[in-house]
Coordinates of C-alpha atoms and ligand atoms in Angstrom, one line a residue:
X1 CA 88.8 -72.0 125.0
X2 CA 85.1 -72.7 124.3
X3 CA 83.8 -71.4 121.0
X4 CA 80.3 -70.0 120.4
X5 CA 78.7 -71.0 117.2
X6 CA 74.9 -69.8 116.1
X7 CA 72.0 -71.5 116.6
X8 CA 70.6 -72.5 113.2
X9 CA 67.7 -74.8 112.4
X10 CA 67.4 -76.2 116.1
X11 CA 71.3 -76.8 116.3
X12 CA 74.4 -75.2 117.0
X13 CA 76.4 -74.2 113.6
X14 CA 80.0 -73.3 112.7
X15 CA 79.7 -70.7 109.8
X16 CA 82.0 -67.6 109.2
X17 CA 85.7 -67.6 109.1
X18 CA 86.1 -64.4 111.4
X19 CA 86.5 -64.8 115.3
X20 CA 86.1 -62.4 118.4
X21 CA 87.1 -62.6 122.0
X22 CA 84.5 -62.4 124.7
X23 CA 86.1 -61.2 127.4
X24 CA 85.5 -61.5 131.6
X25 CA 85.4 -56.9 132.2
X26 CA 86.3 -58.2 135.9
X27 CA 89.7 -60.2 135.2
X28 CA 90.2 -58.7 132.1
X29 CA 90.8 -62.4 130.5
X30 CA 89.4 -63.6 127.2
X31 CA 87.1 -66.3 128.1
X32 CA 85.0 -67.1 125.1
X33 CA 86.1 -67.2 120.7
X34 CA 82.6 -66.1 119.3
X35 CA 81.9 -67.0 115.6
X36 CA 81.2 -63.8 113.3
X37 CA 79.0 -64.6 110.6
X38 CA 79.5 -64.0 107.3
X39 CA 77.0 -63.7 104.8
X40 CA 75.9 -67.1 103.7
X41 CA 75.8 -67.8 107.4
X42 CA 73.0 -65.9 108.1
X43 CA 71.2 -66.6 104.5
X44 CA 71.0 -70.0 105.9
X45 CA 69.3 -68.7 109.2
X46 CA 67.1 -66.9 107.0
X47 CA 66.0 -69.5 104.9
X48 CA 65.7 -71.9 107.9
X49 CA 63.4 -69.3 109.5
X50 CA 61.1 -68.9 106.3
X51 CA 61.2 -72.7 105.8
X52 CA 59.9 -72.9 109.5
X53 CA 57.1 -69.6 109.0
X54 CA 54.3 -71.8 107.3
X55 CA 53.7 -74.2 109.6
X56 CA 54.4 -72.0 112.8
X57 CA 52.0 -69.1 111.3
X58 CA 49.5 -72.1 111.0
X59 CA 49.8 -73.4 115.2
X60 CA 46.9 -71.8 117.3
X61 CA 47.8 -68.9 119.2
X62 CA 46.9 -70.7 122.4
X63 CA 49.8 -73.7 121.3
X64 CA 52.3 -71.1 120.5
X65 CA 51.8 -69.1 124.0
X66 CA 51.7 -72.4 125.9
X67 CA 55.8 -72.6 124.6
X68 CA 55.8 -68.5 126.4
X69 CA 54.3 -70.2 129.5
X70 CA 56.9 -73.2 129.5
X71 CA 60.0 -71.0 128.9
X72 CA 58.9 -69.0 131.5
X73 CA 59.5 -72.1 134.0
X74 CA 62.6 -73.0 132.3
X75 CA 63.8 -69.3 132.9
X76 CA 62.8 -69.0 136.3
X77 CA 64.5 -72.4 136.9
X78 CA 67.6 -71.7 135.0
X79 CA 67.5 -68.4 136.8
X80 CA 71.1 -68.5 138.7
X81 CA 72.9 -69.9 135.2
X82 CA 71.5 -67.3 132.6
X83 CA 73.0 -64.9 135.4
X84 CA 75.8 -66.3 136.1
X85 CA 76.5 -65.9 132.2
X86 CA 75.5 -62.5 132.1
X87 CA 77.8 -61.3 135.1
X88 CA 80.7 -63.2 133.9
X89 CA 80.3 -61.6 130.3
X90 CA 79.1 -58.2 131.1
X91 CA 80.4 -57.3 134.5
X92 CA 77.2 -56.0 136.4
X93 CA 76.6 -57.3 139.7
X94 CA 74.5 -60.7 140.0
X95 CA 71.6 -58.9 141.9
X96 CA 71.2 -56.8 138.8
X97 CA 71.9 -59.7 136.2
X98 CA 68.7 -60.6 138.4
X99 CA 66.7 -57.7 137.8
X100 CA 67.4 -57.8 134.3
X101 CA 66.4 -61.2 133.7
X102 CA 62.9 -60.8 136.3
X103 CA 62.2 -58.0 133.4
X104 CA 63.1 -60.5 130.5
X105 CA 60.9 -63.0 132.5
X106 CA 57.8 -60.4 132.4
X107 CA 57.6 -60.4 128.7
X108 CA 57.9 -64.0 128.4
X109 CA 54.8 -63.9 130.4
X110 CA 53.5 -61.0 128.2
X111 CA 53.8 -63.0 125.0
X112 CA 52.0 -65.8 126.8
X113 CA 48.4 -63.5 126.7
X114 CA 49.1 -63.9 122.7
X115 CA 45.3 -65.4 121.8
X116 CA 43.8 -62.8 123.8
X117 CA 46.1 -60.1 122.4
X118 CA 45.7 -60.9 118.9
X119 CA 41.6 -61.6 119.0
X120 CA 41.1 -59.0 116.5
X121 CA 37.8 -56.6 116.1
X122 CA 34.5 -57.7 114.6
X123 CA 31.5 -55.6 113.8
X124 CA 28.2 -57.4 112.6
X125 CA 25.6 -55.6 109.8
X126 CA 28.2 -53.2 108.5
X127 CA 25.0 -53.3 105.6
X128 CA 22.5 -55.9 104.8
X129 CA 24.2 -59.3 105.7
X130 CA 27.2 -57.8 105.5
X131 CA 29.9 -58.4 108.3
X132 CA 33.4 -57.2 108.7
X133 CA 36.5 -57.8 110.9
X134 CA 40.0 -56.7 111.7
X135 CA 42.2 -58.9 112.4
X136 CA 46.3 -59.2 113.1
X137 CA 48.4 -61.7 111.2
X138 CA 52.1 -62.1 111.3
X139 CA 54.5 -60.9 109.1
X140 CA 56.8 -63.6 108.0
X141 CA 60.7 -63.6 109.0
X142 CA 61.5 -60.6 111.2
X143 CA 65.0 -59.9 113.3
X144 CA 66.4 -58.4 115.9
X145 CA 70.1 -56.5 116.6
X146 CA 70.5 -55.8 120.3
X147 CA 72.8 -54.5 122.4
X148 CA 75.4 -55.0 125.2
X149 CA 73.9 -53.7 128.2
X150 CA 71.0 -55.7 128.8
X151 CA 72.4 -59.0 127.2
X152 CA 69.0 -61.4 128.2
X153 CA 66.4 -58.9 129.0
X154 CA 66.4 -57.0 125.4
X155 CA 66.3 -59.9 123.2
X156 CA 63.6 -61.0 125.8
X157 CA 61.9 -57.4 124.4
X158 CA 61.7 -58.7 121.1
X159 CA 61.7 -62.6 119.9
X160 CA 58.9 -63.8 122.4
X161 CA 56.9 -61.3 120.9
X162 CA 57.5 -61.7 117.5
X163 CA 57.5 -65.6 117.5
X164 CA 53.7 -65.8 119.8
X165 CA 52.2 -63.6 117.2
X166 CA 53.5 -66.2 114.5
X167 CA 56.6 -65.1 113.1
X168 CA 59.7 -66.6 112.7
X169 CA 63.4 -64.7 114.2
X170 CA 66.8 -63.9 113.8
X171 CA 68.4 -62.6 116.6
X172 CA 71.7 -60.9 116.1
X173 CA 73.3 -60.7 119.8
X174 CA 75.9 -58.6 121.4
X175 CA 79.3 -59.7 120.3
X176 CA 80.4 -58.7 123.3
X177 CA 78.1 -60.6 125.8
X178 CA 76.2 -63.6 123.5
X179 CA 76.1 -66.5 126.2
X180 CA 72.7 -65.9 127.7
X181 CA 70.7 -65.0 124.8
X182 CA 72.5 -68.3 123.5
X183 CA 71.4 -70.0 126.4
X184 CA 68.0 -68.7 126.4
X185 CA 67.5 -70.1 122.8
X186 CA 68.2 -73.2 123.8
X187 CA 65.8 -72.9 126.9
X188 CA 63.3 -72.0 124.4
X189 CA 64.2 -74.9 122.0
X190 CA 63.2 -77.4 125.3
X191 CA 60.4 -75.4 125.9
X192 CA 59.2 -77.0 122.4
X193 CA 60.2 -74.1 120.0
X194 CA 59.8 -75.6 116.7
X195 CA 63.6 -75.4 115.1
X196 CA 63.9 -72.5 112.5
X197 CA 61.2 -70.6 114.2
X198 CA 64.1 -68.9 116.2
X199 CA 67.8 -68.7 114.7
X200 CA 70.6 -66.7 116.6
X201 CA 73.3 -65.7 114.4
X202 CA 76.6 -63.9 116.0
X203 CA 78.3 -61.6 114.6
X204 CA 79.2 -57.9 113.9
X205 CA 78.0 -55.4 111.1
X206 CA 78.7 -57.9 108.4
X207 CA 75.7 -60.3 109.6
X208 CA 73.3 -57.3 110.3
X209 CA 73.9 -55.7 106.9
X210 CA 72.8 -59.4 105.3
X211 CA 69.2 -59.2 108.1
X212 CA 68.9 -55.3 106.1
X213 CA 69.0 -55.9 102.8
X214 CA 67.5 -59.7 102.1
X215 CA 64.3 -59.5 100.8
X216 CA 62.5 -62.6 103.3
X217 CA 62.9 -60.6 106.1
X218 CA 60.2 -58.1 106.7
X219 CA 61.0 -56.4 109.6
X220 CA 63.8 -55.3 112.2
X221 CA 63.7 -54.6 115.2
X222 CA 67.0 -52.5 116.8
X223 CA 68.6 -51.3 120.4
X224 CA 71.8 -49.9 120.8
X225 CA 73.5 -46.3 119.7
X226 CA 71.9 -43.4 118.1
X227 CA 74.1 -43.5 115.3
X228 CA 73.5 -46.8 114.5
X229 CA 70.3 -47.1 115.1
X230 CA 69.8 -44.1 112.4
X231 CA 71.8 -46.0 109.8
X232 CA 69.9 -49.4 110.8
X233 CA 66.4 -47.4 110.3
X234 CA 66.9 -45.8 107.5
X235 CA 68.4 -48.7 105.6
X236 CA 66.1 -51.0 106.1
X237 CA 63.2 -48.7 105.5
X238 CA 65.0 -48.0 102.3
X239 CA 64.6 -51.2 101.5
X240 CA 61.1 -51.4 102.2
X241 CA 61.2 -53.2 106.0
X242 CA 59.4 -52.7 109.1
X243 CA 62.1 -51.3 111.1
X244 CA 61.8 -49.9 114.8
X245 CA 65.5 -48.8 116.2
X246 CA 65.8 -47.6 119.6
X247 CA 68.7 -45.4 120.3
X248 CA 70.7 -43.6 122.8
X249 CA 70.1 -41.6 126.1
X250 CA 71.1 -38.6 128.2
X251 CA 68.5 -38.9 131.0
X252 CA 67.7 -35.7 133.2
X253 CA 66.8 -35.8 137.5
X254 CA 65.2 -32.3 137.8
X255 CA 65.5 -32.3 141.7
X256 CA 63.5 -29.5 143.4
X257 CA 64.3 -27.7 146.1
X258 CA 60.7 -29.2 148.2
X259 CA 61.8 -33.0 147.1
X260 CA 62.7 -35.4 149.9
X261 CA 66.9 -35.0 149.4
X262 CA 67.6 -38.2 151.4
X263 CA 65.6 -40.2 149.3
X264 CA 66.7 -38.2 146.3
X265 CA 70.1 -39.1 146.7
X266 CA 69.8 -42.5 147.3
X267 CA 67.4 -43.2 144.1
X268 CA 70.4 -41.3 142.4
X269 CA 72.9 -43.7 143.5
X270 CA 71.3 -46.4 142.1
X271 CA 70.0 -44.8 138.9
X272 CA 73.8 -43.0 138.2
X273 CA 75.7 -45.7 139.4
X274 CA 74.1 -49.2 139.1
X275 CA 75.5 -51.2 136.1
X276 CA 78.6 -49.0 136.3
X277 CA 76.4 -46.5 134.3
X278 CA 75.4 -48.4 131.6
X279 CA 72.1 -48.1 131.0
X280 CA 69.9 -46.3 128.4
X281 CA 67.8 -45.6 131.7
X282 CA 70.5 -44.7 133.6
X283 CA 70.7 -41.0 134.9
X284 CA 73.7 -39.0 134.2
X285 CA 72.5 -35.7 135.2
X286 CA 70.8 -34.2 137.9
X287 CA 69.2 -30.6 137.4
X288 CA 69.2 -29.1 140.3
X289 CA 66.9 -26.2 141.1
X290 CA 69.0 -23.3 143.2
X291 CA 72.3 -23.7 144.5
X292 CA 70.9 -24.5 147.7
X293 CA 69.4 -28.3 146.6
X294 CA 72.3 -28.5 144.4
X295 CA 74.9 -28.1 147.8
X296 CA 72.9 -30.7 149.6
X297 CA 72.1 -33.3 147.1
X298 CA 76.6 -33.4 146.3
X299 CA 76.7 -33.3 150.4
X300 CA 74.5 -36.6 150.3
X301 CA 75.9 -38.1 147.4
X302 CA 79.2 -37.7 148.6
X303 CA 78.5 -39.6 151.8
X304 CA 76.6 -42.2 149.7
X305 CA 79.8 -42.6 147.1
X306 CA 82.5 -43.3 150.1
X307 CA 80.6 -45.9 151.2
X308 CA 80.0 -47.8 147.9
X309 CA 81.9 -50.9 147.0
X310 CA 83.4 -51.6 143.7
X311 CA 84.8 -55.6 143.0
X312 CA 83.5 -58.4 140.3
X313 CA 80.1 -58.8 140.0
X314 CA 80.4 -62.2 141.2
X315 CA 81.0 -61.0 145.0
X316 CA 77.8 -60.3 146.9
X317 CA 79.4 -57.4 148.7
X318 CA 80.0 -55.3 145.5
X319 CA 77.2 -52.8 144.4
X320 CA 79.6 -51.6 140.9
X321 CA 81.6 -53.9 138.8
X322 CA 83.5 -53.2 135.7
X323 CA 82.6 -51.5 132.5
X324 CA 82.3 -54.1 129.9
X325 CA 85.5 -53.5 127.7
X326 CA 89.0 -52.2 128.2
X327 CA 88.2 -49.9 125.0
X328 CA 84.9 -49.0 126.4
X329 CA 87.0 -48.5 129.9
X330 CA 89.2 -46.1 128.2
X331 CA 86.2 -43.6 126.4
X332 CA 84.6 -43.6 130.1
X333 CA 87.9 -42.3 131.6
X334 CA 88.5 -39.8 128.9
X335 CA 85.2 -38.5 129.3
X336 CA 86.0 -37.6 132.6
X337 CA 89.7 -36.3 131.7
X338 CA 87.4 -33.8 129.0
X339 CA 85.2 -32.7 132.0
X340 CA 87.9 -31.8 133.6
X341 CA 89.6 -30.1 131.0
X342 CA 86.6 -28.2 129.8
X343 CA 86.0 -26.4 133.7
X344 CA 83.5 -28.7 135.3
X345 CA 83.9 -28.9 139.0
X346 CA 85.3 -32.9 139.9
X347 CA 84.2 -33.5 143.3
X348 CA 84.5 -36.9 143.1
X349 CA 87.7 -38.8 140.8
X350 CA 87.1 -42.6 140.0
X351 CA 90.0 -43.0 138.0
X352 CA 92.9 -44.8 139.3
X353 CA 91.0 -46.9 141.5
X354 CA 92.2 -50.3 142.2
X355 CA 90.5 -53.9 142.9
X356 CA 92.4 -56.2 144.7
X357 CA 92.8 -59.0 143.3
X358 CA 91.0 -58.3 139.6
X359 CA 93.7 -55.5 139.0
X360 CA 93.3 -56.1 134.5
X361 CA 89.9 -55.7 135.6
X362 CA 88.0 -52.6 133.4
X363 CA 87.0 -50.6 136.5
X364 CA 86.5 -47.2 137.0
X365 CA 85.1 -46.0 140.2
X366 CA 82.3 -43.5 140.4
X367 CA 82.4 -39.8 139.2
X368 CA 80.5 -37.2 140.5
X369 CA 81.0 -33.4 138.9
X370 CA 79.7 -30.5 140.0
X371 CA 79.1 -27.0 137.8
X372 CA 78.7 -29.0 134.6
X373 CA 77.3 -26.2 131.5
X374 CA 75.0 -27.4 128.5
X375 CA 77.6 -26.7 126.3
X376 CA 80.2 -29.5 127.6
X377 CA 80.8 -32.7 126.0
X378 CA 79.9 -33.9 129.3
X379 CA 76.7 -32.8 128.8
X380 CA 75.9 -33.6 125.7
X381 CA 76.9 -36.9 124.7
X382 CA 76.0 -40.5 126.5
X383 CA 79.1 -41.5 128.6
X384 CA 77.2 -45.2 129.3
X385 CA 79.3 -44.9 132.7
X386 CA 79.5 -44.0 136.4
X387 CA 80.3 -40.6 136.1
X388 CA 77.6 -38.1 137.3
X389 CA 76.8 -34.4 136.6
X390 CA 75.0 -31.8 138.6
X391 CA 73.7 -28.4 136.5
X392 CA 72.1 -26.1 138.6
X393 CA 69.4 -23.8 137.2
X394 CA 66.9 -21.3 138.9
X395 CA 63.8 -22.8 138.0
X396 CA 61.5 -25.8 136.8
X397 CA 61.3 -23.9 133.4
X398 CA 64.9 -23.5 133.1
X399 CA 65.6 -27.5 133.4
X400 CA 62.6 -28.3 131.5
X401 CA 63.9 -26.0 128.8
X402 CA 67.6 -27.5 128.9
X403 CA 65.8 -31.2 128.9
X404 CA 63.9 -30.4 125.7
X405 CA 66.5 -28.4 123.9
X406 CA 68.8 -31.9 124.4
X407 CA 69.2 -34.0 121.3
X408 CA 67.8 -37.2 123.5
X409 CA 64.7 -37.7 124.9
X410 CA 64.4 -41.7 126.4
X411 CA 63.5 -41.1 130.0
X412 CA 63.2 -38.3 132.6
X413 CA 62.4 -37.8 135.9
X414 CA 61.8 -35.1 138.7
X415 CA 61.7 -35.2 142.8
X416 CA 59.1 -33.4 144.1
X417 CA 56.4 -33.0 146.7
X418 CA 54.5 -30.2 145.0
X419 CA 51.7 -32.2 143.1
X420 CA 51.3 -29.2 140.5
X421 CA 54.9 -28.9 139.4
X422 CA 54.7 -32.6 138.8
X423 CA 52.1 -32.9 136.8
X424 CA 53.2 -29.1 134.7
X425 CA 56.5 -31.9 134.2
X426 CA 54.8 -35.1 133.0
X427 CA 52.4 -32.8 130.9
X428 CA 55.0 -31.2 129.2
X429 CA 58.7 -32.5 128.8
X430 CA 59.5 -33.7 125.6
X431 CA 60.6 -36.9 127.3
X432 CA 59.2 -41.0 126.2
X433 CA 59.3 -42.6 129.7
X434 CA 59.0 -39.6 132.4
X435 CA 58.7 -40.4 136.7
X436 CA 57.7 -38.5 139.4
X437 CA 60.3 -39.4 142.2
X438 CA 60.8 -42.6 140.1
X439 CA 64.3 -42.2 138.7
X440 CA 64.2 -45.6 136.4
X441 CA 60.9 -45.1 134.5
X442 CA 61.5 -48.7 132.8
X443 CA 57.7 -49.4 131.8
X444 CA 56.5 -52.8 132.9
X445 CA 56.0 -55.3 130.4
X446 CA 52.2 -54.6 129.9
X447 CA 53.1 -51.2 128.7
X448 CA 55.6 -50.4 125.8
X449 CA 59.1 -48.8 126.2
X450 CA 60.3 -45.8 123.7
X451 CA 61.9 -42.5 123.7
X452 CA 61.5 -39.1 121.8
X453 CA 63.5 -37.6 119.9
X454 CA 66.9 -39.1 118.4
X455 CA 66.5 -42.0 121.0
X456 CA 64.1 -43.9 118.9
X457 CA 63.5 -43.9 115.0
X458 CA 59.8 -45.2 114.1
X459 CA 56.6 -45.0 115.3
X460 CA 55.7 -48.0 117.5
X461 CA 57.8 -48.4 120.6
X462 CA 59.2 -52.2 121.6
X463 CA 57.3 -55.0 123.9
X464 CA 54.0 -54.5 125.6
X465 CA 51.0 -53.4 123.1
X466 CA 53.6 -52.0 120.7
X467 CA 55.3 -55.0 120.5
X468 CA 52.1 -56.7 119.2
X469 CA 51.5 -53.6 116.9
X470 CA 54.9 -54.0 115.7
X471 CA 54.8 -57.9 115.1
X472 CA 51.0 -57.7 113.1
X473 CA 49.9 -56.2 110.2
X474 CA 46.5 -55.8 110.2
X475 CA 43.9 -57.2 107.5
X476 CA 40.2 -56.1 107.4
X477 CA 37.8 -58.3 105.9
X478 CA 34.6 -57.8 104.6
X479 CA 31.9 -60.6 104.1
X480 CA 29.0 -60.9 102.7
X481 CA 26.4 -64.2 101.4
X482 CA 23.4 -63.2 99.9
X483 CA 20.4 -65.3 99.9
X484 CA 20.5 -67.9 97.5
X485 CA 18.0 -67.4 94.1
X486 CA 17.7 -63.8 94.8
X487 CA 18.7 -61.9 91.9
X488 CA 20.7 -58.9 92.5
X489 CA 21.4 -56.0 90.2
X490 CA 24.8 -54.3 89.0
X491 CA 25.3 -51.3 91.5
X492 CA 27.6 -48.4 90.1
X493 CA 27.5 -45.9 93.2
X494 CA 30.1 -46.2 95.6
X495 CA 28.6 -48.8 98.6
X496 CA 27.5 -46.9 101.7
X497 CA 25.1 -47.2 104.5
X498 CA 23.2 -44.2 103.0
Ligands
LIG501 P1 76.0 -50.5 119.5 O1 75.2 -49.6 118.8 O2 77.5 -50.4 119.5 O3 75.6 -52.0 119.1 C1 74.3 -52.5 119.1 C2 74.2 -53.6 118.1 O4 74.5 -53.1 116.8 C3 75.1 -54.8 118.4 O5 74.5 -56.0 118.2 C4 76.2 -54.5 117.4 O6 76.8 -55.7 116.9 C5 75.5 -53.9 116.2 N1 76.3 -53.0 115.5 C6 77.3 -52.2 115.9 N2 77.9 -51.5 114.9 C7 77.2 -51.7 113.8 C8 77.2 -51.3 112.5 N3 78.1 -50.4 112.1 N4 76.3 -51.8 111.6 C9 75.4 -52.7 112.0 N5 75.3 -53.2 113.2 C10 76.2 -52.7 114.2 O7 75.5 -50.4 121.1 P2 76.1 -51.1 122.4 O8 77.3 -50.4 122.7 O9 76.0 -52.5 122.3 O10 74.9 -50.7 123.4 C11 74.9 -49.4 124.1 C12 74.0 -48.4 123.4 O11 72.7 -49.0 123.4 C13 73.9 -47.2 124.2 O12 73.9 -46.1 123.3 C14 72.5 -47.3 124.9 O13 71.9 -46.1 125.2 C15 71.8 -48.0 123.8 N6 70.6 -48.7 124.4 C16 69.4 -48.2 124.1 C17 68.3 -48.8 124.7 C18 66.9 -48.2 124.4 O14 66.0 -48.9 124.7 N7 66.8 -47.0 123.8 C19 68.4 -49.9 125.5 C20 69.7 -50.4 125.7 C21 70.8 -49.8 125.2

């Protein structure tokens, strides 16, 4: 069975006595032995990265963004492989594994706009021959922890970034999907990378806990769970980092009683039940406002469900493939036996449901309950699967109020024709990434993605302008040269323009 080192220094490297299985979520089978680094693993990474920072801090912007604009070729032409990997490992369909990557691809092509992006501010005569300027300068090593779900496009969110403003990284992949970030750091190695600049060490807590507490690296970046991205923030402010940890997600659908319900429905299909569930984006809950919408939108969805088709992610024909783990396949399912046991209504049971042919695959058909109560686990925790809830309420207010009083607060979205309840919506939810008949609110890559509340700790959110924010530390200079052979006097008031 193939073995997955880390990528240290340019080249692959064997370090860490610890092994995991990668599995295949539609056969079931291990495929892969990953490496799980231990600590002096990932000091080496770090000392290859700050042995690399010098000389990369010192390229010209427009040299390092000319590597962006070459990876992106290598990307787009590598397209079918890097998905390929990502299907294989995490189970969504390739048309997703796709999407995902398209997304990736946009903030490759992002990163490339460093020079213009990092030009700085510069005012003239702040006071006689004086001049100052603001400008954005790297930071050193950084790193990044991401998670499962989005195996190519989230490390995409962070090391372009960090590496075009003239850092150096160390990504920390998904144990449980680490081919195509692998393969991507290779990509980026041909697109002329300098070696060191990015390192990708595999591995579990014991290599992240190593990125937290060394001293070279300045700042963290973090996707995955709530709870760990807490721990993650909060240690590695502690120990004096820039750290920016994006959490978890329990994503409201207020759907109105005016909205288009056809169209509702079939945006809800796709946002409940597209990568089996597991996205931070991904809708769980629909609020629906009077019994009335709710009645039609489970008639629709119904309909919808009995004609979707569940199988590998490999097979054109399937719109759902597995959840990613048997032990992840097994929280899913219980969720739904809890629902169940706690009075929600199931309307529609995805358990027990069989592929042909992939029958150790982890797959769990969709879910759909009606008559689920704020105070359910149902409700209130992230499933990350295809099981779907409908609360009804009796007005805007009332789902507004329920969205806001939730613990989460990544993305929201409401179906509507009435302009003014819309915009009462975007105005006020307590929401990050809100959309008005938009049920995936992912922000393209020239904006920045972040939710309230517990699913994001820190201040700047990841990729677009943040990204750059996140990736610079500012200096302001100020600059004066005074004539030669005039004399000037000692001044003991504090210098204004007075
Ligand atoms: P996870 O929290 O289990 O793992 C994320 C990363 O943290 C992995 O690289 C993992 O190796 C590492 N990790 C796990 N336990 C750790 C520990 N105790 N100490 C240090 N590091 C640890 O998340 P996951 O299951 O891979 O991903 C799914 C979660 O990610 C969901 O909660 C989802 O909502 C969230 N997510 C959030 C966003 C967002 O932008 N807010 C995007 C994608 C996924």
């Amino acid at each position: 069975m193939q073995t997955i080192p880390h990528l240290i220094q340019g080249v692959a490297h064997h370090g860490g006595t610890r092994t995991q299985a990668v599995y295949n979520p539609a056969t079931g089978a291990a495929i892969r032995t990953l490496q799980l680094a231990d600590a002096k693993t990932v000091e080496l990474a770090i000392a290859s990265a700050q042995a690399a920072y010098p000389a990369w801090r010192a390229t010209p912007p427009l040299k390092r963004a000319r590597v962006m604009s070459k990876l992106k070729e290598l990307l787009e032409q590598n397209a079918d492989k890097i998905c390929a990997l990502i299907t294989e490992e995490h189970g969504k369909v390739l048309a997703d594994a796709m999407g995902e990557l398209q997304r990736g691809i946009e903030n490759v092509e992002y990163a490339s706009y460093a020079p213009e992006l990092l030009k700085g501010e510069h005012s003239k005569n702040v006071g006689p021959g004086i001049d100052a300027w603001s400008e954005f300068q790297p930071l050193g090593v950084t790193a990044g922890i991401t998670p499962f779900n989005f195996p190519a496009m989230v490390p995409l969110w962070m090391w372009p970034m960090a590496v075009v403003c003239g850092n150096t990284f160390i990504l920390k992949p998904s144990e449980r999907d680490p081919s195509s970030a692998m393969m991507i750091a290779e990509l980026a190695l041909q697109a002329g990378l300098p070696p060191g600049v990015l390192n990708v060490v595999n591995g579990d807590k014991e290599a992240v806990d190593v990125l937290l507490s060394d001293a070279r690296v300045q700042a963290v970046s973090f996707v995955g769970s709530t709870p760990i991205a807490q721990a993650i923030y909060g240690t590695g402010c502690a120990n004096g980092k820039r750290v920016q940890a994006l959490g978890g997600a329990k994503n409201h659908a207020i759907v109105m009683p005016d909205a288009d319900i056809a169209n509702a429905v079939s945006a809800m299909m796709g946002a409940a039940y597209g990568s089996c569930g597991e996205r931070c984006m991904a809708v769980p809950l629909i609020v629906a406002v009077g019994d009335d919408t709710a009645d039609k939108m489970i008639e629709g969805l119904k309909a919808e469900i009995a004609r979707m088709r569940i199988g590998p992610g490999t097979d054109p024909q399937s719109d759902m493939g597995p959840l990613v783990t048997r032990a992840h396949f097994e929280k899913v399912k219980g969720y739904v036996d809890t629902g169940v046991a706690e009075g929600a209504k199931l309307v529609v049971d995805g358990r027990g449901i069989k592929v042909s042919g992939h029958e150790d695959g982890f797959f769990l058909g969709p879910c759909l309950f009606d008559h689920v109560k704020p105070h359910m686990t149902i409700y209130l925790e992230e499933i990350f699967g295809p099981v779907l809830g409908i609360v009804r309420v009796a007005s805007l207010q009332e789902g507004m109020d329920l969205i806001d009083a939730h613990e989460y607060g990544n993305g929201t979205c409401i179906f509507t024709r009435d302009g003014e309840a819309a915009r009462y919506f975007t105005d006020n939810i307590q929401v990050g990434m809100v959309g008005v008949n938009v049920p995936l609110p992912v922000p393209v890559a020239y904006h920045s993605f972040g939710g309230w509340k517990r699913s994001l700790f820190g201040d700047l959110h990841a990729y677009g302008p943040d990204g750059v924010r996140f990736y610079t530390r500012r200096k302001a200079i100020t600059q004066r040269w005074p004539s030669a052979g005039v004399r000037e006097g000692a001044v003991f008031s504090f210098p204004s323009s007075r």
